[in-house]
Every structure is written in structure tokens, then in C-alpha cells.
PDB file of C-alpha atoms and ligand atoms in Angstrom:
ATOM      1  CA  MET A   1     -90.756 -29.088 -30.703  1.00  0.00           C
ATOM      2  CA  PHE A   2     -92.792 -32.187 -31.528  1.00  0.00           C
ATOM      3  CA  THR A   3     -96.296 -32.542 -32.917  1.00  0.00           C
ATOM      4  CA  GLU A   4     -99.092 -34.726 -31.525  1.00  0.00           C
ATOM      5  CA  ASP A   5     -98.229 -37.386 -34.123  1.00  0.00           C
ATOM      6  CA  ASP A   6     -94.809 -37.761 -32.500  1.00  0.00           C
ATOM      7  CA  PHE A   7     -96.065 -38.070 -28.926  1.00  0.00           C
ATOM      8  CA  ILE A   8     -94.931 -41.072 -26.902  1.00  0.00           C
ATOM      9  CA  MET A   9     -96.822 -42.282 -23.856  1.00  0.00           C
ATOM     10  CA  ILE A  10     -95.312 -41.487 -20.464  1.00  0.00           C
ATOM     11  CA  SER A  11     -96.001 -45.114 -19.532  1.00  0.00           C
ATOM     12  CA  ALA A  12     -93.429 -46.095 -22.188  1.00  0.00           C
ATOM     13  CA  LEU A  13     -90.725 -44.517 -20.033  1.00  0.00           C
ATOM     14  CA  GLN A  14     -91.601 -46.821 -17.127  1.00  0.00           C
ATOM     15  CA  HIS A  15     -91.673 -49.808 -19.446  1.00  0.00           C
ATOM     16  CA  TYR A  16     -88.220 -48.818 -20.763  1.00  0.00           C
ATOM     17  CA  VAL A  17     -86.730 -48.575 -17.268  1.00  0.00           C
ATOM     18  CA  TYR A  18     -88.162 -52.001 -16.443  1.00  0.00           C
ATOM     19  CA  CYS A  19     -86.801 -53.479 -19.666  1.00  0.00           C
ATOM     20  CA  PRO A  20     -86.093 -51.856 -23.067  1.00  0.00           C
ATOM     21  CA  ARG A  21     -87.437 -54.966 -24.814  1.00  0.00           C
ATOM     22  CA  GLN A  22     -90.711 -54.757 -22.887  1.00  0.00           C
ATOM     23  CA  CYS A  23     -90.990 -51.124 -24.027  1.00  0.00           C
ATOM     24  CA  GLY A  24     -90.436 -52.165 -27.649  1.00  0.00           C
ATOM     25  CA  LEU A  25     -92.925 -55.047 -27.512  1.00  0.00           C
ATOM     26  CA  ILE A  26     -95.651 -52.788 -26.080  1.00  0.00           C
ATOM     27  CA  HIS A  27     -95.030 -49.548 -27.950  1.00  0.00           C
ATOM     28  CA  VAL A  28     -93.797 -50.885 -31.313  1.00  0.00           C
ATOM     29  CA  ASP A  29     -95.555 -54.268 -31.592  1.00  0.00           C
ATOM     30  CA  ASP A  30     -98.676 -53.322 -29.539  1.00  0.00           C
ATOM     31  CA  VAL A  31     -98.339 -56.437 -27.388  1.00  0.00           C
ATOM     32  CA  TRP A  32    -100.031 -56.350 -23.992  1.00  0.00           C
ATOM     33  CA  GLN A  33    -100.842 -59.053 -21.453  1.00  0.00           C
ATOM     34  CA  GLU A  34    -102.122 -58.679 -17.922  1.00  0.00           C
ATOM     35  CA  ASN A  35    -100.604 -60.432 -14.916  1.00  0.00           C
ATOM     36  CA  LEU A  36    -101.128 -60.123 -11.165  1.00  0.00           C
ATOM     37  CA  PHE A  37     -99.079 -56.912 -10.924  1.00  0.00           C
ATOM     38  CA  THR A  38    -100.710 -55.094 -13.850  1.00  0.00           C
ATOM     39  CA  THR A  39    -104.185 -56.134 -12.649  1.00  0.00           C
ATOM     40  CA  ARG A  40    -103.534 -54.796  -9.151  1.00  0.00           C
ATOM     41  CA  GLY A  41    -102.396 -51.489 -10.656  1.00  0.00           C
ATOM     42  CA  ASN A  42    -105.476 -51.314 -12.900  1.00  0.00           C
ATOM     43  CA  ILE A  43    -107.856 -51.845  -9.985  1.00  0.00           C
ATOM     44  CA  LEU A  44    -106.204 -49.064  -8.012  1.00  0.00           C
ATOM     45  CA  HIS A  45    -106.299 -46.663 -10.987  1.00  0.00           C
ATOM     46  CA  GLU A  46    -109.968 -47.394 -11.640  1.00  0.00           C
ATOM     47  CA  LYS A  47    -110.622 -45.933  -8.208  1.00  0.00           C
ATOM     48  CA  VAL A  48    -108.486 -42.858  -8.861  1.00  0.00           C
ATOM     49  CA  ASP A  49    -108.920 -42.006 -12.597  1.00  0.00           C
ATOM     50  CA  THR A  50    -112.285 -40.379 -12.276  1.00  0.00           C
ATOM     51  CA  ASP A  51    -112.039 -37.049 -14.197  1.00  0.00           C
ATOM     52  CA  THR A  52    -113.361 -35.110 -11.210  1.00  0.00           C
ATOM     53  CA  TYR A  53    -112.191 -32.281  -9.010  1.00  0.00           C
ATOM     54  CA  GLU A  54    -112.971 -31.036  -5.540  1.00  0.00           C
ATOM     55  CA  THR A  55    -111.932 -28.126  -3.343  1.00  0.00           C
ATOM     56  CA  ARG A  56    -111.193 -28.542   0.335  1.00  0.00           C
ATOM     57  CA  GLY A  57    -109.958 -25.457   2.127  1.00  0.00           C
ATOM     58  CA  ALA A  58    -107.023 -24.033   0.204  1.00  0.00           C
ATOM     59  CA  VAL A  59    -106.437 -27.193  -1.853  1.00  0.00           C
ATOM     60  CA  LYS A  60    -108.086 -27.957  -5.190  1.00  0.00           C
ATOM     61  CA  THR A  61    -107.703 -31.626  -6.190  1.00  0.00           C
ATOM     62  CA  VAL A  62    -108.064 -32.714  -9.843  1.00  0.00           C
ATOM     63  CA  ARG A  63    -108.252 -36.413 -10.757  1.00  0.00           C
ATOM     64  CA  GLY A  64    -107.329 -37.970 -14.092  1.00  0.00           C
ATOM     65  CA  LEU A  65    -105.821 -34.793 -15.563  1.00  0.00           C
ATOM     66  CA  ARG A  66    -104.615 -35.288 -19.163  1.00  0.00           C
ATOM     67  CA  ILE A  67    -101.174 -33.821 -19.773  1.00  0.00           C
ATOM     68  CA  HIS A  68     -98.690 -33.372 -22.626  1.00  0.00           C
ATOM     69  CA  SER A  69     -95.489 -31.605 -23.614  1.00  0.00           C
ATOM     70  CA  PHE A  70     -94.744 -30.447 -27.154  1.00  0.00           C
ATOM     71  CA  TYR A  71     -91.134 -29.736 -26.155  1.00  0.00           C
ATOM     72  CA  TYR A  72     -90.471 -33.308 -24.991  1.00  0.00           C
ATOM     73  CA  GLY A  73     -93.082 -34.991 -27.210  1.00  0.00           C
ATOM     74  CA  ILE A  74     -94.788 -36.922 -24.421  1.00  0.00           C
ATOM     75  CA  VAL A  75     -98.387 -37.426 -23.359  1.00  0.00           C
ATOM     76  CA  GLY A  76    -100.111 -39.033 -20.388  1.00  0.00           C
ATOM     77  CA  ARG A  77    -102.405 -38.581 -17.480  1.00  0.00           C
ATOM     78  CA  CYS A  78    -101.989 -37.798 -13.771  1.00  0.00           C
ATOM     79  CA  ASP A  79    -103.823 -39.756 -11.092  1.00  0.00           C
ATOM     80  CA  VAL A  80    -104.188 -36.666  -8.904  1.00  0.00           C
ATOM     81  CA  VAL A  81    -102.904 -33.096  -9.047  1.00  0.00           C
ATOM     82  CA  GLU A  82    -103.218 -30.807  -6.041  1.00  0.00           C
ATOM     83  CA  PHE A  83    -103.223 -27.034  -6.532  1.00  0.00           C
ATOM     84  CA  ARG A  84    -102.781 -24.634  -3.660  1.00  0.00           C
ATOM     85  CA  GLU A  85    -101.588 -21.063  -3.153  1.00  0.00           C
ATOM     86  CA  ASN A  86     -99.468 -19.636  -0.383  1.00  0.00           C
ATOM     87  CA  GLN A  87     -97.310 -16.531   0.112  1.00  0.00           C
ATOM     88  CA  ASN A  88     -94.754 -17.970  -2.366  1.00  0.00           C
ATOM     89  CA  GLY A  89     -97.353 -18.292  -5.121  1.00  0.00           C
ATOM     90  CA  LYS A  90     -99.075 -21.246  -6.762  1.00  0.00           C
ATOM     91  CA  ILE A  91     -97.941 -24.738  -5.729  1.00  0.00           C
ATOM     92  CA  VAL A  92     -98.696 -27.719  -8.000  1.00  0.00           C
ATOM     93  CA  LEU A  93     -98.194 -31.241  -6.646  1.00  0.00           C
ATOM     94  CA  PRO A  94     -98.809 -34.348  -8.796  1.00  0.00           C
ATOM     95  CA  VAL A  95     -99.625 -37.428  -6.709  1.00  0.00           C
ATOM     96  CA  GLU A  96     -99.379 -40.922  -8.233  1.00  0.00           C
ATOM     97  CA  TYR A  97    -101.158 -43.872  -6.644  1.00  0.00           C
ATOM     98  CA  LYS A  98     -99.282 -47.177  -6.587  1.00  0.00           C
ATOM     99  CA  SER A  99    -100.613 -50.503  -5.374  1.00  0.00           C
ATOM    100  CA  GLY A 100     -97.295 -51.763  -3.962  1.00  0.00           C
ATOM    101  CA  GLU A 101     -94.413 -50.129  -2.158  1.00  0.00           C
ATOM    102  CA  PRO A 102     -91.483 -47.920  -3.295  1.00  0.00           C
ATOM    103  CA  LYS A 103     -89.556 -49.572  -6.156  1.00  0.00           C
ATOM    104  CA  GLU A 104     -85.813 -50.059  -6.256  1.00  0.00           C
ATOM    105  CA  ASP A 105     -85.555 -48.796  -9.822  1.00  0.00           C
ATOM    106  CA  ILE A 106     -86.364 -45.237 -10.910  1.00  0.00           C
ATOM    107  CA  SER A 107     -89.341 -46.079 -13.140  1.00  0.00           C
ATOM    108  CA  ASP A 108     -91.976 -44.490 -10.904  1.00  0.00           C
ATOM    109  CA  LYS A 109     -89.841 -41.394 -10.293  1.00  0.00           C
ATOM    110  CA  VAL A 110     -89.283 -40.990 -14.030  1.00  0.00           C
ATOM    111  CA  GLN A 111     -93.051 -41.156 -14.597  1.00  0.00           C
ATOM    112  CA  LEU A 112     -93.584 -38.458 -11.971  1.00  0.00           C
ATOM    113  CA  CYS A 113     -90.826 -36.269 -13.411  1.00  0.00           C
ATOM    114  CA  ALA A 114     -92.291 -36.606 -16.939  1.00  0.00           C
ATOM    115  CA  GLN A 115     -95.651 -35.458 -15.555  1.00  0.00           C
ATOM    116  CA  VAL A 116     -93.922 -32.463 -14.005  1.00  0.00           C
ATOM    117  CA  LEU A 117     -92.217 -31.592 -17.321  1.00  0.00           C
ATOM    118  CA  CYS A 118     -95.644 -31.614 -19.006  1.00  0.00           C
ATOM    119  CA  MET A 119     -97.360 -29.499 -16.384  1.00  0.00           C
ATOM    120  CA  GLU A 120     -94.518 -26.975 -16.233  1.00  0.00           C
ATOM    121  CA  GLU A 121     -95.003 -26.406 -19.958  1.00  0.00           C
ATOM    122  CA  MET A 122     -98.814 -26.402 -19.847  1.00  0.00           C
ATOM    123  CA  LEU A 123     -99.116 -24.147 -16.801  1.00  0.00           C
ATOM    124  CA  ASN A 124     -95.954 -22.089 -17.392  1.00  0.00           C
ATOM    125  CA  THR A 125     -94.806 -22.700 -13.839  1.00  0.00           C
ATOM    126  CA  LYS A 126     -92.009 -24.371 -11.891  1.00  0.00           C
ATOM    127  CA  ILE A 127     -92.750 -27.575  -9.976  1.00  0.00           C
ATOM    128  CA  THR A 128     -90.191 -28.798  -7.482  1.00  0.00           C
ATOM    129  CA  GLN A 129     -91.904 -31.815  -5.915  1.00  0.00           C
ATOM    130  CA  GLY A 130     -94.219 -34.695  -6.672  1.00  0.00           C
ATOM    131  CA  ALA A 131     -95.577 -37.454  -4.453  1.00  0.00           C
ATOM    132  CA  PHE A 132     -96.520 -41.127  -4.407  1.00  0.00           C
ATOM    133  CA  PHE A 133     -99.194 -42.766  -2.351  1.00  0.00           C
ATOM    134  CA  TYR A 134     -98.316 -46.439  -1.889  1.00  0.00           C
ATOM    135  CA  GLY A 135    -101.248 -48.743  -1.188  1.00  0.00           C
ATOM    136  CA  LYS A 136     -99.170 -51.360   0.605  1.00  0.00           C
ATOM    137  CA  ILE A 137     -97.642 -49.023   3.162  1.00  0.00           C
ATOM    138  CA  ARG A 138    -100.586 -46.535   3.130  1.00  0.00           C
ATOM    139  CA  ARG A 139     -98.210 -43.593   3.114  1.00  0.00           C
ATOM    140  CA  ARG A 140     -97.438 -40.567   0.952  1.00  0.00           C
ATOM    141  CA  ASN A 141     -93.782 -40.168  -0.097  1.00  0.00           C
ATOM    142  CA  ILE A 142     -92.551 -36.809  -1.399  1.00  0.00           C
ATOM    143  CA  VAL A 143     -90.045 -36.863  -4.297  1.00  0.00           C
ATOM    144  CA  GLU A 144     -87.788 -33.921  -5.166  1.00  0.00           C
ATOM    145  CA  ILE A 145     -87.822 -33.210  -8.904  1.00  0.00           C
ATOM    146  CA  ASP A 146     -84.147 -32.253  -9.056  1.00  0.00           C
ATOM    147  CA  ILE A 147     -81.697 -31.720 -11.924  1.00  0.00           C
ATOM    148  CA  SER A 148     -80.427 -35.296 -11.772  1.00  0.00           C
ATOM    149  CA  LEU A 149     -83.913 -36.813 -12.089  1.00  0.00           C
ATOM    150  CA  ARG A 150     -84.798 -34.373 -14.874  1.00  0.00           C
ATOM    151  CA  SER A 151     -81.656 -35.306 -16.794  1.00  0.00           C
ATOM    152  CA  LYS A 152     -82.264 -39.075 -16.398  1.00  0.00           C
ATOM    153  CA  THR A 153     -85.858 -38.627 -17.514  1.00  0.00           C
ATOM    154  CA  GLU A 154     -84.790 -36.677 -20.591  1.00  0.00           C
ATOM    155  CA  ASN A 155     -82.272 -39.401 -21.524  1.00  0.00           C
ATOM    156  CA  ILE A 156     -84.945 -42.080 -21.158  1.00  0.00           C
ATOM    157  CA  ILE A 157     -87.375 -40.085 -23.321  1.00  0.00           C
ATOM    158  CA  ASN A 158     -84.667 -39.960 -26.016  1.00  0.00           C
ATOM    159  CA  SER A 159     -84.005 -43.714 -25.739  1.00  0.00           C
ATOM    160  CA  VAL A 160     -87.702 -44.563 -26.015  1.00  0.00           C
ATOM    161  CA  ARG A 161     -88.070 -42.246 -29.004  1.00  0.00           C
ATOM    162  CA  GLU A 162     -85.164 -44.050 -30.661  1.00  0.00           C
ATOM    163  CA  ILE A 163     -86.923 -47.430 -30.227  1.00  0.00           C
ATOM    164  CA  VAL A 164     -90.289 -46.118 -31.414  1.00  0.00           C
ATOM    165  CA  SER A 165     -88.947 -44.198 -34.419  1.00  0.00           C
ATOM    166  CA  SER A 166     -86.579 -46.989 -35.540  1.00  0.00           C
ATOM    167  CA  GLN A 167     -89.296 -49.640 -34.890  1.00  0.00           C
ATOM    168  CA  LYS A 168     -86.463 -51.896 -33.673  1.00  0.00           C
ATOM    169  CA  ILE A 169     -87.299 -54.030 -30.641  1.00  0.00           C
ATOM    170  CA  PRO A 170     -84.281 -54.648 -28.380  1.00  0.00           C
ATOM    171  CA  SER A 171     -83.339 -58.297 -27.973  1.00  0.00           C
ATOM    172  CA  ALA A 172     -84.117 -60.223 -24.791  1.00  0.00           C
ATOM    173  CA  GLU A 173     -81.722 -60.788 -21.943  1.00  0.00           C
ATOM    174  CA  TYR A 174     -82.992 -63.162 -19.298  1.00  0.00           C
ATOM    175  CA  LYS A 175     -82.831 -61.624 -15.809  1.00  0.00           C
ATOM    176  CA  ALA A 176     -84.530 -62.079 -12.424  1.00  0.00           C
ATOM    177  CA  LYS A 177     -87.258 -59.513 -13.176  1.00  0.00           C
ATOM    178  CA  CYS A 178     -88.372 -61.550 -16.232  1.00  0.00           C
ATOM    179  CA  ARG A 179     -90.239 -63.823 -13.821  1.00  0.00           C
ATOM    180  CA  ASN A 180     -92.607 -60.946 -12.925  1.00  0.00           C
ATOM    181  CA  CYS A 181     -92.937 -59.639 -16.482  1.00  0.00           C
ATOM    182  CA  SER A 182     -96.450 -59.843 -17.964  1.00  0.00           C
ATOM    183  CA  LEU A 183     -94.909 -60.378 -21.430  1.00  0.00           C
ATOM    184  CA  TYR A 184     -92.807 -63.407 -20.462  1.00  0.00           C
ATOM    185  CA  SER A 185     -94.748 -65.876 -22.618  1.00  0.00           C
ATOM    186  CA  VAL A 186     -94.554 -63.574 -25.672  1.00  0.00           C
ATOM    187  CA  CYS A 187     -90.933 -62.614 -25.157  1.00  0.00           C
ATOM    188  CA  GLN A 188     -89.564 -66.067 -24.224  1.00  0.00           C
ATOM    189  CA  PRO A 189     -86.242 -64.639 -23.023  1.00  0.00           C
ATOM    190  CA  LYS A 190     -84.672 -68.019 -22.197  1.00  0.00           C
ATOM    191  CA  ALA A 191     -85.414 -69.408 -25.657  1.00  0.00           C
ATOM    192  CA  MET A 192     -84.002 -66.253 -27.209  1.00  0.00           C
ATOM    193  CA  ASN A 193     -80.825 -66.561 -25.136  1.00  0.00           C
ATOM    194  CA  LYS A 194     -80.422 -70.155 -26.357  1.00  0.00           C
ATOM    195  CA  ARG A 195     -80.930 -69.027 -29.957  1.00  0.00           C
ATOM    196  CA  LYS A 196     -78.315 -66.289 -29.508  1.00  0.00           C
ATOM    197  CA  ILE A 197     -75.786 -68.804 -28.118  1.00  0.00           C
ATOM    198  CA  LYS A 198     -76.570 -71.257 -30.921  1.00  0.00           C
ATOM    199  CA  ASN A 199     -76.089 -68.548 -33.564  1.00  0.00           C
ATOM    200  CA  TYR A 200     -72.844 -67.463 -31.916  1.00  0.00           C
ATOM    201  CA  ILE A 201     -71.458 -71.020 -31.944  1.00  0.00           C
ATOM    202  CA  GLU A 202     -72.520 -71.507 -35.553  1.00  0.00           C
ATOM    203  CA  GLU A 203     -70.813 -68.270 -36.568  1.00  0.00           C
ATOM    204  CA  LEU A 204     -67.618 -69.419 -34.822  1.00  0.00           C
ATOM    205  CA  TYR A 205     -67.400 -72.919 -36.274  1.00  0.00           C
ATOM    206  CA  LEU A 206     -69.338 -73.038 -39.523  1.00  0.00           C
ATOM    207  CA  PRO A 207     -67.564 -71.998 -42.725  1.00  0.00           C
TER     208      PRO A 207
HETATM  209  S1  SF4 B 301     -89.483 -61.323 -20.230  1.00  0.00           S
HETATM  210 FE1  SF4 B 301     -87.626 -60.274 -19.538  1.00  0.00          FE
HETATM  211  S2  SF4 B 301     -86.522 -59.691 -21.453  1.00  0.00           S
HETATM  212 FE2  SF4 B 301     -88.650 -60.187 -21.986  1.00  0.00          FE
HETATM  213  S3  SF4 B 301     -89.718 -58.249 -21.993  1.00  0.00           S
HETATM  214 FE3  SF4 B 301     -90.027 -59.160 -19.961  1.00  0.00          FE
HETATM  215  S4  SF4 B 301     -88.372 -58.345 -18.681  1.00  0.00           S
HETATM  216 FE4  SF4 B 301     -87.830 -57.966 -20.834  1.00  0.00          FE
END
């Protein structure tokens, strides 16, 4: 069990999947810079994060629900959570709003799974599905919160905790996704690669 002082943000898990160095820069060094992609996401979340709820028929919808897990030591917030009851009991469905379209990596799914882990602990219930609403394709996609996703999410939580508790920021490796990274100018991955090569050559040839 963790205490509130040990909590890591669920957003750190997404940053880690995108790039462990990005996670370190944001969650160890407190570096943050906006770019087109982060601004689009912010605009969408401003519309959704409203701390309100409404009931329509059998479905109660809560927006901006704050969540945490003492077992996993994580904290965050859900865009939308839908609660409904049927003959099988209470059904809880977190729904995340994304400005783009489904990603190739698992960062969004890990975020959703971490939300589920929090709500299962807080509500003492089992949640089997979550959903995304993607602004670009205007469609809701259901995601199964299965054992494999739970295990990957737990591993990523452990990796992020290692970075945050050691305060060691992983080194940069230039890759295609660096071009879309909001921290490119701070990180300077190409310059760091050159420095690494230079150091390597010096270690090889200098006495
Ligand atoms: S620029 Fe590249 S290496 Fe640096 S934080 Fe961003 S994705 Fe990671």
C-alpha cells in the first residue's frame, strides 16, 4: 500500500509509453511545453472536465471524477464515468475523450486501465470494459480491460515509479516520434546522440 505522498499521476504512464525520457523530464524535472497536439487535447478536455453529473434514463453520467488507488499508488481524473444497473448488477464504464484517432501504441489503453484499477478499489467492484470517444472519427470504441492489459499497466506503473523515486531521467534516443514531441527543444535528442557518440569515441581512443 502507498500513501498520498507516493502517488504518481496516471498521465505519467502515458508519457512513459510515449517515451521514458519524456516521462522523466515532466515528472522529475517538471518540464512542460505545449505544442499543437497537447493544445488540441487541452481544448477537448476543457469541454469535458466539468465536475458535473446528469441522469438520463438508467444511466448516470459523472464528469471529471477524481480517482486514486492506494494499492497501486496512482492518482488521476476521468473525463466521464457512466453508471448503470441491470440484472447482472452495477456496471461502471469510464469513457475517455481524445481529439485524434486510435493510437498505435498502448498509451491510451494503459490510461484507461489505470482508471479502472482506481475505480475497482474505490468502489469495490469489478470493471471489465472502458471506452474512448475519438473526436476525429466521432465514434466510441470499447476496450476490454483484460489480464494482459492489466499486467502491462502494472509493469508500466512500476517503471514510472522507478524513474520518479530514483530521480534519474532516461537518456534520449532520437526516433521518428521525437518530431511530434512537445519537449523536443528541451530534450534535444539529436544533440544528445552526438554527445553520446563523441563520448564513446573518446573512451575508445583516449588514454
Ligand atoms: S524529443 Fe524524443 S527522446 Fe526527447 S523526450 Fe521527446 S520523444 Fe523522448
